CSV table of C-alpha atoms and ligand atoms in Angstrom, one decimal:
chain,number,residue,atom,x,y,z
E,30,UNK,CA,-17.9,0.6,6.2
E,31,UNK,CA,-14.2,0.7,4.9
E,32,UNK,CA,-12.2,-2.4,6.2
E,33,UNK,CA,-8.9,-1.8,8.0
E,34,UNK,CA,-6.0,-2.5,6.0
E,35,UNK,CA,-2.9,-4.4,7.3
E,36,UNK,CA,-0.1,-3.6,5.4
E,37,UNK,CA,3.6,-5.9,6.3
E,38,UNK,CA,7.1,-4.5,5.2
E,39,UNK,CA,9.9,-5.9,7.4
E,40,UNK,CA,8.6,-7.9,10.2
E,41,UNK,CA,6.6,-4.0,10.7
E,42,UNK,CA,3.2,-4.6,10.8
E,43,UNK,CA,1.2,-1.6,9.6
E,44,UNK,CA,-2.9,-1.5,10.6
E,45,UNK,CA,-4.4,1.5,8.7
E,46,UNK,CA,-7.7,1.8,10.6
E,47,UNK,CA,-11.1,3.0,8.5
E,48,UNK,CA,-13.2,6.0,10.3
E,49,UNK,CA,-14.1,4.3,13.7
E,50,UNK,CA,-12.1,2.6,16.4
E,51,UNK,CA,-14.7,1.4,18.8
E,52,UNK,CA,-15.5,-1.9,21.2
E,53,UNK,CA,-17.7,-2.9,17.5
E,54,UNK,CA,-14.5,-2.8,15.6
E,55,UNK,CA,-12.1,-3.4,18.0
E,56,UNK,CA,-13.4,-7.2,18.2
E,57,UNK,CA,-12.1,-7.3,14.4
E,58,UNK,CA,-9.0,-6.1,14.3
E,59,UNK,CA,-7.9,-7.7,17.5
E,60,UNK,CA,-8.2,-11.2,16.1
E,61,UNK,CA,-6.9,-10.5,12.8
E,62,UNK,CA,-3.7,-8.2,14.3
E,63,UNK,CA,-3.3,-11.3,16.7
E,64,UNK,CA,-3.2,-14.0,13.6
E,65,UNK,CA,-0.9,-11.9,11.8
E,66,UNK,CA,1.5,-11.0,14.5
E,67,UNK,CA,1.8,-14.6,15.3
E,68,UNK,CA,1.9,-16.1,11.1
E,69,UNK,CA,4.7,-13.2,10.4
E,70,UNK,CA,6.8,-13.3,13.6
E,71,UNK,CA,6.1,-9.7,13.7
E,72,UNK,CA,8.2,-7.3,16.2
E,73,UNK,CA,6.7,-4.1,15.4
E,74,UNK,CA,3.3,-2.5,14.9
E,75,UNK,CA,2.4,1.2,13.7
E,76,UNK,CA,-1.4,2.0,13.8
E,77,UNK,CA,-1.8,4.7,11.5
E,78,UNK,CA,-5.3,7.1,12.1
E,79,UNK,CA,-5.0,9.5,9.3
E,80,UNK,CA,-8.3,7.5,8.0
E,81,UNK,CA,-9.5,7.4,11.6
E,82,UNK,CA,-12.0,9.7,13.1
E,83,UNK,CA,-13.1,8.2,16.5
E,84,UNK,CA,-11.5,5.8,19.3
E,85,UNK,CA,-13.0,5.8,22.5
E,86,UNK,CA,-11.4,3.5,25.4
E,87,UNK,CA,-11.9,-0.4,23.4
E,88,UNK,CA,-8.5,1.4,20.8
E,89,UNK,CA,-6.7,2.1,24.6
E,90,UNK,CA,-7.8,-1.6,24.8
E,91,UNK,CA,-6.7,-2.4,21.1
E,92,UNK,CA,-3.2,-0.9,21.2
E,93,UNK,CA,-1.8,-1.9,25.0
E,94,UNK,CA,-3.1,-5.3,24.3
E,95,UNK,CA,-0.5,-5.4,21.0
E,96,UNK,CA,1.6,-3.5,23.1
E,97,UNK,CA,1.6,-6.5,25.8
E,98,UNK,CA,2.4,-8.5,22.9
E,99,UNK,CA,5.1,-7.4,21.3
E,100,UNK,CA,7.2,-5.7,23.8
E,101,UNK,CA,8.7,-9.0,25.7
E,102,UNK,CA,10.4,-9.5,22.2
E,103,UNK,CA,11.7,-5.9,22.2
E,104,UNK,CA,9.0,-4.9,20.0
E,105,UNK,CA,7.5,-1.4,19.8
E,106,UNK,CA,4.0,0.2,19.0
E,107,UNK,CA,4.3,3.9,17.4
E,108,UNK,CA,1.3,5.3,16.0
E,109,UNK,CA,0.8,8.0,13.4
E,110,UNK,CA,-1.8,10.1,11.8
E,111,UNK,CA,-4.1,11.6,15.2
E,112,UNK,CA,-6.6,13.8,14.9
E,113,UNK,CA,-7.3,16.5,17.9
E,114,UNK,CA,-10.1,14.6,19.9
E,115,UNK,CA,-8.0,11.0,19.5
E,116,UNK,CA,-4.4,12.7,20.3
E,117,UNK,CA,-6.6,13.9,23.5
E,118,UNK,CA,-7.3,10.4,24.4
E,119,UNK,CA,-4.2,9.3,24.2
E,120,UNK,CA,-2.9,12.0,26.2
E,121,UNK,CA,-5.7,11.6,29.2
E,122,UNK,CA,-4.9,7.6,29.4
E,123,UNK,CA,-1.4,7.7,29.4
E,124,UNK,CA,-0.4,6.0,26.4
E,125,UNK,CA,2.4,8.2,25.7
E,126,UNK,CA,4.4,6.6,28.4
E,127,UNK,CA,4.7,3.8,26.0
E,128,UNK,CA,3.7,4.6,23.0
E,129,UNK,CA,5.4,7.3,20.6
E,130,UNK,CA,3.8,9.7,18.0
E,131,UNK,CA,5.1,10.7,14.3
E,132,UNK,CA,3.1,12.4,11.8
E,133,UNK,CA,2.9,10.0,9.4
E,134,UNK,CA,2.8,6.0,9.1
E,135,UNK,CA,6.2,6.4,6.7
E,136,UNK,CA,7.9,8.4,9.5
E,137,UNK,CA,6.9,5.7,11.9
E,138,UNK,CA,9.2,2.8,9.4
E,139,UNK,CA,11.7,5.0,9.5
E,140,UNK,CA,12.3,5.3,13.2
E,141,UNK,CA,11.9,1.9,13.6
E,142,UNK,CA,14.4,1.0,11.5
E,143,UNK,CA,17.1,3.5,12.5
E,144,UNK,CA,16.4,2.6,15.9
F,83,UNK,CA,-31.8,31.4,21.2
F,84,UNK,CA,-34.1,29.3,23.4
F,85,UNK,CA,-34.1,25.9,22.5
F,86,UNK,CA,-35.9,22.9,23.8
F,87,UNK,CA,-36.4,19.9,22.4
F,88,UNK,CA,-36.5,16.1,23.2
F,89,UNK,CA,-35.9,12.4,22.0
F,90,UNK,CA,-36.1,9.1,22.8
F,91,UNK,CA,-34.5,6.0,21.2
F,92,UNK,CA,-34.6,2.3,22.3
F,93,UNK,CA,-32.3,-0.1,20.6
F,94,UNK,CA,-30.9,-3.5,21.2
F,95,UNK,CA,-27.5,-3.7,22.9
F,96,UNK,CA,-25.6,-4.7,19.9
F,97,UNK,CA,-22.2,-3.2,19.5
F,98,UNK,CA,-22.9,-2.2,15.7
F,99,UNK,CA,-25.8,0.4,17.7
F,100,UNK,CA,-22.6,2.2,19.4
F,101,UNK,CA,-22.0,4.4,16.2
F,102,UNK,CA,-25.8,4.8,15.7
F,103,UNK,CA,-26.1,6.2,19.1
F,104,UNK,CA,-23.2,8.7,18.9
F,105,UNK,CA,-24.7,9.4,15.3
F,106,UNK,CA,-28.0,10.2,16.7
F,107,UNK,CA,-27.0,12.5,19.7
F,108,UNK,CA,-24.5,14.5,17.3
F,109,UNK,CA,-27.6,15.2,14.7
F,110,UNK,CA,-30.0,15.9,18.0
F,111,UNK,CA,-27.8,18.7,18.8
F,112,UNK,CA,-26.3,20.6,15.9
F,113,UNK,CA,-29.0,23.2,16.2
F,114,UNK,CA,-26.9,24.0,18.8
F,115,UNK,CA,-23.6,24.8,16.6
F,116,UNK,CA,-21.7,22.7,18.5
F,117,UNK,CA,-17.8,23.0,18.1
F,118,UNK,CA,-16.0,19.7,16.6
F,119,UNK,CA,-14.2,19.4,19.6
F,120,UNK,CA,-17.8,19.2,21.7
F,121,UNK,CA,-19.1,17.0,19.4
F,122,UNK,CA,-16.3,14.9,20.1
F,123,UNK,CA,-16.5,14.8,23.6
F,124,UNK,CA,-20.2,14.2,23.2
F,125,UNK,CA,-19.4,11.3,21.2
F,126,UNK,CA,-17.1,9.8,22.9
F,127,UNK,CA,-19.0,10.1,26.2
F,128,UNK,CA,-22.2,8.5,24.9
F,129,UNK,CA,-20.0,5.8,23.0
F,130,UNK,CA,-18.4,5.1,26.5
F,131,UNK,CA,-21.7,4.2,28.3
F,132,UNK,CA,-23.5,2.6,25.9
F,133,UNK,CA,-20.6,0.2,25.1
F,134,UNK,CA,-21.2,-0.5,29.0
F,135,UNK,CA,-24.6,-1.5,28.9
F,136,UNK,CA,-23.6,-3.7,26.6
F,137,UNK,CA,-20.5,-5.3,27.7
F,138,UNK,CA,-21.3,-5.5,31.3
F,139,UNK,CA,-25.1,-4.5,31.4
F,140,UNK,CA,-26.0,-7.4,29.3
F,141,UNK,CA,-22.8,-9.0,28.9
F,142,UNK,CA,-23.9,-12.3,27.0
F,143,UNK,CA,-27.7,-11.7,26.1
F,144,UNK,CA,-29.3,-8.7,24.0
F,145,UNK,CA,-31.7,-6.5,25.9
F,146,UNK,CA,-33.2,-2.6,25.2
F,147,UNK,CA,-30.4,0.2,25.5
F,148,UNK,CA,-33.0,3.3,26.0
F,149,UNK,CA,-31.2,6.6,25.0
F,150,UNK,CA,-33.2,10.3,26.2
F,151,UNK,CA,-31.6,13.6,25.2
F,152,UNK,CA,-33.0,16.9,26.4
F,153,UNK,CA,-32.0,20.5,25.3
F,154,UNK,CA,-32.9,23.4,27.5
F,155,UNK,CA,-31.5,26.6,26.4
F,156,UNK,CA,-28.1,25.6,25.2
F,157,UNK,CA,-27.4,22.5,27.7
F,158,UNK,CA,-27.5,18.9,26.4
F,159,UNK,CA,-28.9,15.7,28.9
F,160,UNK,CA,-28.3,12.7,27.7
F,161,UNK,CA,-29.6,9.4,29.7
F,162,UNK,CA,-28.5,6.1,29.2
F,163,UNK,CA,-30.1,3.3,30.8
F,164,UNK,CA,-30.1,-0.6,30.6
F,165,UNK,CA,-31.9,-3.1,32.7
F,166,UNK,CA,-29.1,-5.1,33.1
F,167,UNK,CA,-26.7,-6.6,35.7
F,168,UNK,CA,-26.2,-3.3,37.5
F,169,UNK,CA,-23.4,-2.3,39.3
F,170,UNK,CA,-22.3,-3.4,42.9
F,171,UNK,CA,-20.1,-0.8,44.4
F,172,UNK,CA,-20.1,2.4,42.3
F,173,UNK,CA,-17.4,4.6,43.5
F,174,UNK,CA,-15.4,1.5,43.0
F,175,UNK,CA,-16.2,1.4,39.3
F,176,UNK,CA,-15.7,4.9,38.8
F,177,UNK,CA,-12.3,4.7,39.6
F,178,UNK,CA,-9.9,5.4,36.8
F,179,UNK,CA,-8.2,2.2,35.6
F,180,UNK,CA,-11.0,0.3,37.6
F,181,UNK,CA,-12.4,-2.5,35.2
F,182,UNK,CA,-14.2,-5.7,36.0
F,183,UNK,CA,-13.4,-7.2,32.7
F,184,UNK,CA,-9.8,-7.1,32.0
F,185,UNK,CA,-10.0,-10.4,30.0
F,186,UNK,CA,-11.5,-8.3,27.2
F,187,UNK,CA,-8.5,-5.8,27.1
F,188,UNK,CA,-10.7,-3.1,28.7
F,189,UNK,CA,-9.1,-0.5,30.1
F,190,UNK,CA,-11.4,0.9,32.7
F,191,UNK,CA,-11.1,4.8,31.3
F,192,UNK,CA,-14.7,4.5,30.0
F,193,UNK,CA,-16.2,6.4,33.2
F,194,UNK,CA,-13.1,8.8,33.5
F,195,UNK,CA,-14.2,10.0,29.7
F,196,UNK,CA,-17.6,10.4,30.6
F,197,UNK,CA,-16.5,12.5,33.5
F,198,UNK,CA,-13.9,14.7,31.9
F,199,UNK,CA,-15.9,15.7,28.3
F,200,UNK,CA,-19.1,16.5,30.0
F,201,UNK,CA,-19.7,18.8,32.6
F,202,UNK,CA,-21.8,16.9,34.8
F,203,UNK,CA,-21.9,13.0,35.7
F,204,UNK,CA,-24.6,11.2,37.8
F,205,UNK,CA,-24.7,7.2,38.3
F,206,UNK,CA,-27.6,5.8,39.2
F,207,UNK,CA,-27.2,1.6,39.6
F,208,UNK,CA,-29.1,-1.2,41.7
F,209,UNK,CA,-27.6,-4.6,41.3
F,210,UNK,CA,-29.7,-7.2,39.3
F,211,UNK,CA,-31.9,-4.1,37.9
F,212,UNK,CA,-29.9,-1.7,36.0
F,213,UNK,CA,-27.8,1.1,35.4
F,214,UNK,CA,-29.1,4.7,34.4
F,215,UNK,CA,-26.1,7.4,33.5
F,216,UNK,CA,-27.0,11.2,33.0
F,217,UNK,CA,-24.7,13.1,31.3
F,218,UNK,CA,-25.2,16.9,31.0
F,219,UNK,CA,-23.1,19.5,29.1
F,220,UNK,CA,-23.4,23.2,27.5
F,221,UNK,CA,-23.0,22.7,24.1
F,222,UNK,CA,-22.3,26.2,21.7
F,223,UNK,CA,-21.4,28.2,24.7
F,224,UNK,CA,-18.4,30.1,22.8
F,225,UNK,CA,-20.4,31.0,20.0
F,226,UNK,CA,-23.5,32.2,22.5
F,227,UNK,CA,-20.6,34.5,24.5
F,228,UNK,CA,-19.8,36.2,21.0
F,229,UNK,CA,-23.2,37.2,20.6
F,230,UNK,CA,-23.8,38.0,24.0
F,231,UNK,CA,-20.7,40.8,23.4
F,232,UNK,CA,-22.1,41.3,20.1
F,233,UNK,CA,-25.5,42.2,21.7
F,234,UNK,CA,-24.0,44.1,24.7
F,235,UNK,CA,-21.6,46.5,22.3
F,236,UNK,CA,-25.1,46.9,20.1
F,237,UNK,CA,-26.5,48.5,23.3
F,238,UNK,CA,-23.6,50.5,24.2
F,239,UNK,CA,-23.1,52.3,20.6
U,325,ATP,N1,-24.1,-0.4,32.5
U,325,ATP,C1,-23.3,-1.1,33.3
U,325,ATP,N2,-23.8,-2.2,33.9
U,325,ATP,C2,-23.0,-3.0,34.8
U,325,ATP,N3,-21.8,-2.7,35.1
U,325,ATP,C3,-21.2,-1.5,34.6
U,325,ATP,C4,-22.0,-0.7,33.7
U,325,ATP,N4,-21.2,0.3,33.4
U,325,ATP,C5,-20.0,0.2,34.0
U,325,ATP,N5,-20.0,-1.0,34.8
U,325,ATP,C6,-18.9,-1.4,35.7
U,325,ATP,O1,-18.0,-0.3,35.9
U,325,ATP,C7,-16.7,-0.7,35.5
U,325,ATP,C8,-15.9,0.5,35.0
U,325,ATP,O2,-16.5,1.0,33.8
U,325,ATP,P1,-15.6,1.8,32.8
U,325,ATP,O3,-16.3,2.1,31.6
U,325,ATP,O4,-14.9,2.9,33.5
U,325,ATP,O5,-14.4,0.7,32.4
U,325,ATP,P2,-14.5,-0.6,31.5
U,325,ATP,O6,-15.8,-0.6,30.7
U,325,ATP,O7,-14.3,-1.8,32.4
U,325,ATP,O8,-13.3,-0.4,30.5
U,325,ATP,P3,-13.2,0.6,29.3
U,325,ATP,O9,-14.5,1.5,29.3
U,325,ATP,O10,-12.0,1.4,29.4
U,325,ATP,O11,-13.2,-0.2,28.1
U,325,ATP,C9,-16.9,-1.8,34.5
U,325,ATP,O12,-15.7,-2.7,34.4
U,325,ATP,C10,-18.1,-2.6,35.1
U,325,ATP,O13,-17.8,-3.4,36.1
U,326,MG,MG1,-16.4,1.1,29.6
């Protein structure tokens, strides 16, 4: 299976995810978001899904635990890219109270930055 | 169309099995002409409680995940079932937001999703035994209404 990319541009740390967000990948990309957040001083994180197909709840785990994270810095997690069944998810468990949507990982930069 | 059909799987509870089991179930039932958004919510449900048996079924040892689907006319049933750890108080656990494990950034959704992309739920747990979930849902059912018409405008011309 593709790997996740992680992508840095301005203390923004972009995770592109591959296909499947589930408790088997989630283990992954948890440790290696963690070491880079920490290595980078990171403050913001945009996890793009146009590459994504599937998340069940281990990506609600995925992103509030970055969420936790970041946010006592001021930092902010925006995601990008959603299909139908994942913007569903997101919608049922309440991420959107925290969490904002943009079409596309690019938009995401920009919004950050402007903000 | 009157289908039936059955399968069983066992497979160890590994997390890499979570995608073959939602890969199975969505194979099982495309005779069905299942919509993308039902095969989602299939997915998804079957991901949700086998990652269970796994994470708290068997937590830190590997033991047999056993998987039945049924299809009777165009309804899917699909049961779960481990032989693990079991679950104490089950109305408890049901509860969104509810989650034993929050060490492991779990979010305790998993049993809401089950609940809201099927049609039909049932729990069955005994502490130190196991856990069996049956998940039931009419899969196709637009598609079977637009022949139904069809069929019933054939008879009226
Ligand atoms: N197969 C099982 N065996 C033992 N306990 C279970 C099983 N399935 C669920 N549970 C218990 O029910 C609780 C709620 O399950 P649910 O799937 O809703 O949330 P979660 O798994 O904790 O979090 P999430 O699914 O959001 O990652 C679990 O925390 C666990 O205590
Ligand atoms: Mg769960």
């Amino acid at each position: 299976m593709e790997e996740t990319k992680y992508e840095i541009v301005r203390r923004v740390l972009i995770i592109r995810l591959q296909k499947d967000l589930d408790h088997h990948c989630a283990v992954n990309i948890r440790e290696k978001a963690d070491k880079i957040i920490d290595r980078y001083y990171i403050k913001h994180i945009i996890f793009d899904f146009s590459k994504a197909k599937f998340m069940d709840s281990a990506g609600i785990g995925v992103i509030m635990g970055r969420y936790k994270k970041i946010k006592y810095s001021g930092g902010k997690v925006v995601v990008s890219g959603l299909n139908k069944s994942i913007d569903r998810i997101f919608n049922i468990s309440g991420l959107y109270k925290v969490i904002d949507k943009y079409d596309t990982a690019d938009i995401c930069l920009q919004k950050i930055e402007s903000a | 169309m009157n289908i039936e059909n059955k399968m069983t799987i066992e497979f160890e509870s590994r997390s890499i099995n979570e995608s073959l089991a939602r890969t199975v179930v969505a194979a099982f039932i495309s005779p069905l002409d299942p919509t993308i958004e039902e095969l989602s919510d299939i997915r998804t449900a079957v991901s949700e409680a086998v990652t269970n048996s796994i994470i708290h079924g068997y937590t830190d040892e590997i033991g047999i995940i056993k998987m039945e689907c049924f299809i009777v006319g165009n309804e899917l049933s699909v049961e779960i079932s481990d032989l693990g750890s079991g679950i104490e108080d089950i109305s408890r656990a049901m509860e969104p937001l509810y989650t034993s494990r929050p060490e492991l950034e779990r979010s305790g959704m998993g049993f809401t999703f089950m609940e809201v992309f099927m049609d039909n739920l049932e729990v069955v747990s005994v502490p130190g035994v196991g856990t069996n979930i049956t998940m039931r849902k009419r899969v196709g059912s637009v598609k079977e209404m637009q022949e139904y018409t069809q069929e019933i405008n054939h008879n009226v011309l």
